[in-house]
Amino acid sequence: AVLVFEMKAERIFYMTQGSMSIWMPRADSVVEVAAFADDDEGLRQFDAYQNGVGEKPSAMLIDVIEEEFALETIPKLGSRDRNSLIERRCQNKFRRTPYRQSIFQGKAGRRSDEFNVLHSAVSNHELVDPWLQIILKHRTPLSGVYSVPLIAPSIYKRLFSSNRSVMFVAPHQGNKLRQVFMDAGHLRSARLSQAPAVDDDAYAQFIVSEALRSRRYLERTRMLNNMQVLEVCVVADPATAAKVAELSNAEEATDFSFISVAEAGKKLLGRECAAADRFEETYLDFVARHRAKHDYTKAGESRYWSMRNMRQGIIGITATLAIACSTVAAVILSDAWSMHDEAKEVQQQVAQLAETFRRDNEKFDPIKADSHEMKLAVDTGDF
């Protein structure tokens, strides 16, 4: 048996372009409990907030415009050479930021000997550094520095069954539109753009325009050819979905499909989303309940999480061993008590036999004889 001790995040730091908000998981939801502006005053307030609750297990979720992606192919290599090549190329592409990572995505095609690798990074590290420095200053156990695009494939798979070239579109932060492009279930690219409010008359047209603009970008970067059908899966209310379908009716190479915010919330959260224009709530819930596979954490950012996990593991193993020892001791004590009862019973039987022998021996008249008389009696048979 293998014992695994893994903490869950009790708080999520949600970092956007202009703010840091604190979310906490509840029984069936995540709730925003504090928010801080991205300025000197906001950082001071965040520092003061961390003063009292700094050691709670936490996670960070990033949802910013300055996240870049670069897809490339590499030749077939041994695992050691492959990892070295991937690390070197990622560093060359994003040398100005420490928040970078690479995802090995398997073969580029069925008959190809090349493999896809996606490099991604938060290009403007100055967005993250001030918040992260305060978090580490208070020794906060941080499970990871996650981003919305890196989690998007997991969210998408729970909503749609398509595995083709897909653009996943959803409203974020009240006034932004998040687009994530995936192919065969793998993340390829993502965009976050300023958008009209979801109840604005221009919102439906904005979705169509942004989807077509993203398609042109994908064709230009050869992630999509001009003969390929791009499926655009949009999270939107029924009225917006009807408008988008009408506006995109003439686009033969782009196929729109829709899921309502209410239905998406029920599939992902077991209830409706709290706000129709803040789909990031589903990502926050995911981070609160799971540990995502890919993130921008280096050893330094997660050291307190590792130390706390180790401490809990040691405590857990010690407790398990104590319980096991107590169980063994109880079994041994039970056997000892049983043997004590058996020994007592044997002693009683011995005492009973000795008494029986004594009483029977008293019935005979003892004969006193010396050794010569005994030898003579044995030799002659005259007892």
XYZ file of C-alpha atoms in Angstrom:
383
model
C 0.000 0.000 0.000
C 1.205 3.493 -0.871
C 0.136 6.401 1.317
C -0.262 9.782 -0.436
C -0.772 12.935 1.609
C -1.824 15.883 -0.586
C -3.191 19.172 0.623
C -5.897 21.103 -1.143
C -5.787 24.840 -1.642
C -7.802 26.743 0.947
C -7.431 29.999 -1.027
C -6.941 30.938 -4.657
C -5.109 34.110 -5.671
C -6.770 35.209 -8.930
C -4.473 37.621 -10.775
C -5.761 39.743 -13.662
C -4.375 42.698 -15.581
C -5.314 45.227 -12.907
C -6.075 43.397 -9.681
C -5.546 40.494 -7.330
C -8.634 38.894 -5.796
C -8.842 36.217 -3.096
C -11.282 33.327 -3.538
C -12.077 30.611 -1.018
C -13.764 27.256 -1.720
C -17.025 26.464 0.015
C -19.082 23.260 0.009
C -20.407 23.762 -3.531
C -18.823 27.011 -4.749
C -15.909 29.422 -4.625
C -16.486 32.834 -3.081
C -14.564 36.065 -3.540
C -13.552 37.389 -0.116
C -11.163 40.257 -0.953
C -9.779 42.221 -3.893
C -6.751 44.488 -4.270
C -5.855 46.943 -7.038
C -2.583 46.578 -8.912
C -0.930 49.679 -7.437
C 1.214 50.556 -4.428
C -1.781 50.924 -2.119
C -3.213 47.609 -3.269
C 0.095 45.855 -2.633
C 0.274 47.328 0.887
C -3.266 46.159 1.601
C -2.448 42.701 0.231
C 0.646 42.549 2.453
C -1.461 43.439 5.493
C -4.066 40.826 4.535
C -1.387 38.143 4.222
C -0.084 39.021 7.686
C -2.867 37.151 9.426
C -3.530 34.295 6.988
C -0.198 33.851 5.225
C 0.358 30.190 6.094
C -2.867 28.827 4.595
C -2.344 26.426 1.648
C -3.012 28.414 -1.536
C -2.818 28.426 -5.339
C -2.434 31.207 -7.900
C -4.464 31.484 -11.116
C -3.333 33.942 -13.807
C -5.729 35.363 -16.401
C -3.833 38.057 -18.310
C -3.284 39.282 -21.860
C 0.523 38.958 -21.643
C 0.669 35.182 -21.965
C 2.392 33.988 -25.114
C 2.478 30.620 -26.870
C 4.855 29.131 -29.437
C 4.260 25.760 -31.103
C 7.196 23.975 -32.694
C 8.298 20.500 -33.759
C 11.377 18.616 -32.637
C 12.991 15.442 -34.016
C 12.769 12.052 -32.356
C 15.327 11.892 -29.539
C 16.031 10.023 -26.345
C 14.251 11.383 -23.288
C 17.378 13.005 -21.840
C 18.377 14.763 -25.092
C 14.770 15.692 -25.792
C 14.300 17.351 -22.398
C 17.564 19.238 -22.786
C 16.573 20.479 -26.264
C 13.089 21.536 -25.109
C 14.469 23.433 -22.114
C 17.072 25.207 -24.234
C 14.567 26.263 -26.910
C 12.036 27.472 -24.323
C 14.724 29.568 -22.654
C 15.745 31.043 -26.025
C 12.168 32.004 -26.856
C 11.263 33.483 -23.452
C 14.570 34.444 -21.872
C 13.196 37.642 -20.256
C 10.742 35.902 -17.920
C 11.126 33.078 -15.373
C 7.443 32.149 -15.753
C 7.814 29.782 -18.692
C 7.273 26.108 -19.332
C 6.987 23.589 -22.170
C 4.416 20.874 -22.851
C 5.417 17.810 -24.863
C 2.339 16.922 -26.974
C 3.343 13.775 -28.826
C 3.648 13.078 -32.546
C 3.014 15.902 -35.015
C 1.185 13.433 -37.278
C 0.507 9.720 -37.564
C 3.256 9.175 -40.143
C 5.579 11.876 -38.892
C 8.841 11.306 -37.050
C 8.599 14.761 -35.462
C 6.919 15.725 -32.200
C 4.949 18.791 -31.135
C 6.083 20.940 -28.225
C 4.153 23.963 -26.947
C 6.202 26.648 -25.192
C 4.281 29.176 -23.103
C 5.184 32.033 -20.803
C 3.838 35.048 -18.945
C 5.929 37.483 -20.963
C 5.605 40.419 -18.550
C 7.050 39.050 -15.324
C 6.562 42.445 -13.622
C 2.842 41.667 -13.420
C 3.482 38.620 -11.250
C 6.629 39.485 -9.274
C 5.200 42.029 -6.744
C 2.321 39.735 -5.738
C 4.486 36.642 -5.578
C 7.149 38.347 -3.465
C 4.534 39.181 -0.820
C 3.140 35.647 -0.933
C 6.600 34.125 -0.392
C 7.485 36.736 2.235
C 4.689 35.305 4.426
C 5.791 31.699 3.721
C 2.529 30.824 2.054
C 2.381 27.175 0.883
C 1.717 27.684 -2.849
C 0.767 24.607 -4.866
C 1.341 26.254 -8.235
C 1.175 29.303 -10.477
C -1.510 28.218 -12.931
C -3.001 29.987 -15.944
C -6.460 29.863 -17.512
C -5.286 28.668 -20.974
C -3.291 25.781 -19.478
C -6.414 24.555 -17.653
C -8.823 25.247 -20.552
C -8.511 21.776 -22.226
C -9.678 20.114 -18.989
C -12.656 22.499 -18.749
C -13.515 22.077 -22.435
C -13.524 18.243 -22.286
C -16.223 18.366 -19.625
C -18.476 20.539 -21.809
C -18.022 19.361 -25.402
C -17.227 16.040 -27.052
C -15.550 17.378 -30.222
C -11.872 16.551 -30.711
C -11.331 18.556 -33.922
C -9.730 21.963 -34.365
C -11.669 23.989 -31.810
C -11.809 27.593 -30.623
C -13.287 27.725 -27.108
C -14.818 31.160 -26.386
C -16.149 32.428 -23.041
C -16.644 35.769 -21.232
C -14.154 36.611 -18.468
C -13.763 39.368 -15.875
C -16.987 41.129 -16.922
C -15.495 42.919 -19.926
C -13.114 40.487 -21.636
C -13.400 37.595 -24.069
C -11.163 34.565 -23.617
C -10.395 32.478 -26.740
C -8.486 29.204 -26.487
C -7.508 27.258 -29.605
C -7.105 23.482 -29.261
C -6.368 20.733 -31.749
C -6.927 17.052 -30.982
C -7.408 18.000 -27.333
C -4.072 19.832 -27.079
C -3.691 23.536 -26.354
C -2.175 25.454 -29.264
C -2.824 29.154 -28.627
C -4.951 31.561 -26.555
C -6.054 35.194 -26.563
C -7.694 37.530 -24.065
C -9.252 40.659 -25.583
C -11.229 43.623 -24.315
C -14.925 43.116 -25.112
C -18.288 44.867 -24.780
C -20.525 43.823 -21.887
C -22.510 40.610 -22.493
C -25.767 42.583 -22.559
C -24.407 45.092 -25.094
C -25.934 44.940 -28.600
C -22.436 44.818 -30.097
C -21.373 41.741 -28.098
C -22.604 39.118 -30.596
C -20.901 40.868 -33.528
C -17.706 41.157 -31.456
C -17.652 37.357 -30.900
C -17.964 36.714 -34.654
C -15.318 39.317 -35.554
C -12.833 38.006 -32.970
C -13.351 34.399 -34.069
C -12.639 35.335 -37.714
C -9.602 37.383 -36.662
C -8.267 34.411 -34.664
C -8.828 32.153 -37.667
C -6.735 34.422 -39.876
C -3.954 34.364 -37.266
C -4.058 30.559 -37.077
C -3.870 30.278 -40.853
C -0.950 32.725 -40.990
C 0.971 30.728 -38.361
C 0.072 27.450 -40.140
C -1.740 25.984 -37.159
C -4.828 25.803 -39.395
C -5.065 25.519 -43.186
C -7.595 27.532 -45.189
C -9.545 24.408 -46.174
C -10.009 23.264 -42.596
C -13.276 23.835 -40.729
C -12.772 25.635 -37.427
C -15.338 24.768 -34.789
C -16.043 27.714 -32.475
C -17.653 26.608 -29.196
C -19.157 29.607 -27.416
C -20.402 29.912 -23.835
C -23.309 32.365 -24.158
C -26.937 32.897 -23.173
C -29.595 31.751 -25.702
C -30.307 35.282 -27.016
C -26.616 35.957 -27.747
C -26.220 32.492 -29.265
C -29.111 33.170 -31.675
C -27.565 36.495 -32.769
C -24.112 34.940 -33.268
C -25.629 32.079 -35.305
C -27.442 34.591 -37.520
C -24.344 36.776 -38.033
C -22.083 33.804 -38.810
C -24.509 32.032 -41.126
C -22.477 32.917 -44.240
C -19.174 31.621 -42.818
C -18.798 28.135 -44.314
C -15.295 27.452 -42.969
C -16.271 28.344 -39.394
C -18.856 26.271 -37.543
C -20.354 27.820 -34.384
C -21.841 25.763 -31.551
C -23.145 26.995 -28.213
C -23.707 26.096 -24.590
C -25.596 28.337 -22.207
C -23.893 29.745 -19.129
C -26.474 27.985 -16.937
C -25.912 24.580 -18.558
C -22.118 24.987 -18.450
C -22.320 25.893 -14.755
C -24.399 22.803 -13.976
C -21.936 20.530 -15.782
C -18.859 22.044 -14.176
C -20.077 23.287 -10.795
C -23.316 21.385 -10.219
C -25.150 24.734 -10.211
C -25.473 27.892 -12.282
C -22.564 30.341 -12.425
C -22.957 33.284 -10.054
C -22.397 35.790 -12.901
C -23.045 35.288 -16.620
C -20.020 37.393 -17.613
C -17.436 35.791 -15.292
C -16.817 32.287 -16.572
C -13.479 32.238 -14.735
C -15.446 31.005 -11.715
C -15.322 27.513 -13.261
C -11.518 27.695 -13.502
C -11.243 28.865 -9.894
C -13.412 25.954 -8.779
C -11.211 23.547 -10.762
C -8.023 24.890 -9.127
C -9.645 24.655 -5.675
C -10.507 20.984 -6.141
C -7.701 19.678 -8.367
C -4.015 20.198 -8.880
C -3.497 21.114 -12.540
C -0.810 19.261 -14.472
C 0.983 22.266 -15.994
C 1.987 25.500 -14.303
C 4.704 28.156 -14.098
C 5.978 27.217 -10.656
C 9.683 26.872 -10.062
C 11.214 25.173 -7.003
C 11.404 28.427 -5.060
C 7.713 29.290 -5.365
C 6.495 25.876 -4.182
C 9.059 25.152 -1.459
C 6.702 25.954 1.417
C 4.023 23.764 -0.155
C 6.541 20.907 -0.451
C 7.735 21.418 3.125
C 4.165 21.433 4.441
C 3.304 18.348 2.406
C 6.393 16.624 3.785
C 5.478 17.588 7.343
C 1.924 16.340 6.909
C 3.278 13.178 5.325
C 5.608 12.546 8.272
C 2.783 13.198 10.732
C 0.473 10.954 8.756
C 3.017 8.141 8.476
C 3.818 8.448 12.202
C 0.129 8.294 13.077
C -0.332 5.285 10.779
C 2.626 3.510 12.355
C 1.310 4.330 15.843
C -2.086 2.857 14.945
C -0.413 -0.217 13.427
C 1.779 -0.671 16.521
C -1.245 -0.251 18.780
C -3.118 -2.889 16.756
C -0.165 -5.319 16.957
C 0.219 -4.631 20.679
C -3.485 -5.294 21.194
C -3.208 -8.622 19.338
C -0.114 -9.617 21.361
C -1.821 -8.606 24.625
C -4.865 -10.639 23.661
C -2.662 -13.693 22.956
C -0.789 -13.179 26.238
C -4.054 -12.984 28.174
C -5.268 -16.158 26.461
C -1.990 -17.958 27.316
C -2.272 -16.725 30.930
C -5.747 -18.261 31.172
C -4.473 -21.547 29.658
C -1.494 -21.651 32.086
C -3.823 -21.045 35.007
C -6.066 -23.885 33.861
C -3.046 -26.241 33.512
C -1.869 -25.305 37.036
C -5.315 -26.135 38.372
C -5.231 -29.528 36.599
C -1.720 -30.279 37.999
C -2.875 -29.382 41.517
C -5.932 -31.606 41.072
C -3.811 -34.575 39.884
C -1.316 -34.102 42.740
C -4.152 -34.158 45.267
C -5.628 -37.261 43.661
C -2.233 -38.974 43.806
C -1.794 -38.028 47.472
C -5.186 -39.407 48.459
C -4.673 -42.670 46.541
C -1.152 -43.119 47.974
C -2.464 -42.832 51.546
C -4.619 -45.967 50.998
C -1.490 -48.175 50.830
C 0.543 -49.235 53.914
C 4.111 -48.209 53.187
C 6.775 -50.905 53.546
C 10.065 -49.897 55.078
C 13.066 -51.789 53.684
C 16.710 -51.144 53.124
C 18.528 -51.622 49.842
C 19.656 -55.175 50.571
C 16.142 -56.314 51.433
C 14.817 -54.694 48.286
C 17.453 -56.404 46.102
C 16.664 -59.737 47.744
C 12.964 -59.317 47.157
C 13.540 -58.487 43.523
C 15.893 -61.448 42.992
C 13.656 -64.020 44.703
C 10.336 -62.575 43.674
C 9.227 -62.606 47.299
C 7.705 -59.204 47.749
